[in-house]
Amino acid sequence: MEKIVLTLVMLAVSLNLTAKQKGAVQQPDEQEKALVQRVYEAQMSGSDSEFYKAHGEFMLYLENHQDWEKYYRTWVNRVIYEVNKKHFHRAYTELHKITDDIKARHNEKYLYLSNMGMGLFYTSRNQPEMGEKYFRRALKDIDAAKNPVGVFNAYLSLAQSLSFNRPADAMACLDSLPQQMLQNPMYESGVLGYRCIIANKMDDRAAFDRYFAQYDSIRQQQPAQFNAANLQQVMVCRCLMRKDYQGALAWCDSIREPMTATELRIDVYEQMGDFERAFHASELRDSLKEADDREALEIQMMDMSRSIDLLQAEKEKADIRRIQLLIVGIMALAIIALLIGMLVYRHKKNRRLREQFLQLQEARRSTQSGQAIRRAFVSSIQEKLESPINVLRGYAHIFNNPDFRLKPEERPKRYKDILAAAKTVESLLDPVLDSYARGTSGITDEEKEVCREALRSPLLTLIGTVEVIIDSNGTIPQDEYMQLRTDVCRNAYRVSTSTHQMLLYSLYGDDISTPKDVRIGLNELARSVLNSYDIHPSSIEKNRHLEIAFKTNVADDVIVSVSPLLQELLNCLLDNADKYATDGTVLMGCHAEGDGTYSISVTNDGPGIPSEDAERIFEPFVRLSSSEHSLGIGLPLARRLALSMGYHVFLDQEYTGGVRFVVTGIS
């Protein structure tokens, strides 16, 4: 990280030198000098709030004066500040903002600065190959004749990235620096210090002594203009050249950046022959590198998320364009049909009436045919999703048991199964929503977006979490892994349940009655549903204890004719009770009614529902609380299934001990 500090100083100094080279026309005024000084002092103080405030004021000043070169150079200076402070996410975000701003203002000639920033970012993250890529891009875009400062910084930064693995190439890169820039002691001392470091890596004692003599001369004779950014590293190298190991370790202790200090200590211990201490230092370096790798992974995930958002935005624009074209086409067809109708009505009234009658019959047949095709389409999707939904439910069930354990070597196979199932659901998500939109009731674009958000959010979270577990290859600490596993359990349950309910809601959305051809005992049916129901994973997180109980006043020999969908209906009511119960018991009861029919009730002790919302809760996508992010389709699905079977489901408003839903009309 000391290398990046050096570049930061170079960039800061270049702000003043550039103005001096351009002459009196753009000589900074007193206000600009004061702002530059404030930024420098805040930067040296290490206070984020002071730096951001001073930096923002200077950026506003440069923007008002439209001095775009200083504006973007100063912005990159903030990126380097964030990197030095290890605010990698902030640095990465600022780099994207710089690039977007340059393109928005059509200032493409300054794109080399954003490439410089990207190179510094990746070099600081120990990714020198990526750093070299962006530094070479920057060099390609810089006008060397007009911008020697930019060329100097680009070559110096490229040398830094090359020094990781190719020190000879790094030294050659330093030889390419513009010589007129080296007339400034600040620049010359910084470059000489870096030459010393590279010469040490190359084990070139003669070159090191030559460069160090010049470096130390500036240090002794011109201390005010001496660049001390890499002084500690240079002195460590000098001590190693002289085999002064204690002196080298003392200089290592003065380096603030842990990774750089640790790597230098490893070199010292190895030359001392103290391989035990070198081994311990290597372990420390590896732990620091692992932390850096985790942060780099987070950056990559954010980058992927940003790309997904951009693709989604483009898809939404395309959808809007298609809708606009469809509307224009419909309007054109409507105008043509109106003109034709007027002509036909005027000349052949009877024929027009007959044609309208035939068209009405054809439309009815087309509607019925379309409903059959849509139901067949949804059924085919349901068959494709049945297996992945069962996989997600199965894993949610076993992961819901905290005593269940997976060995690290078993995890990749299990989580790859979950990942494959989740991606299958993701690939079929839009067809499911489209099929629902074409149903008898249909949904608005806003409601469709609610569905997409409620389904896609846990799905993408599930996929991201599983990929993290797979990529870790069993190296995640156990407590962190258990938390990730809990997240997988919860989201797998949400995805499987929501997708299953969405399919059912679409499949039975055409007001078609469902045959009740299964003969079964009423009590037997209710007990079977209760025995097969699993407590929702979120219940465990609520630190509550739920009991599931059954009560009946119907004889066990009472047989009723039902559809298998009745079990799905009761599961919807149990899900709702499970979700909102605070403690105590979820009770299912069977009751004999006075008209010879039977009813089934599901009761919980959760908060009551206001009477004005008693019917609204059966409307799709209704959420009584703004903090809810569920699909909001469980109770509407229960009512739709009830109607298809000739039953009625409603909220018992006379019950005051919590919430009770009742299904009536069973016979």
Coordinates of N, CA, C and O in Angstrom, one line a residue, residues 82 112 602 641 658:
E82 N -9.5 6.7 -0.9 CA -10.3 5.6 -0.4 C -9.6 4.2 -0.4 O -9.7 3.4 0.5
Y112 N -8.6 8.5 -19.8 CA -7.3 7.9 -19.3 C -7.2 8.0 -17.8 O -6.6 7.2 -17.1
V602 N -59.1 -22.9 10.7 CA -57.7 -22.8 11.1 C -57.6 -21.6 12.0 O -57.9 -20.5 11.5
L641 N -59.0 -21.4 -5.0 CA -59.2 -22.9 -4.9 C -60.6 -23.2 -4.4 O -61.2 -24.2 -4.8
G658 N -57.9 -14.2 18.4 CA -56.8 -14.1 17.5 C -57.3 -14.0 16.1 O -58.1 -13.1 15.8

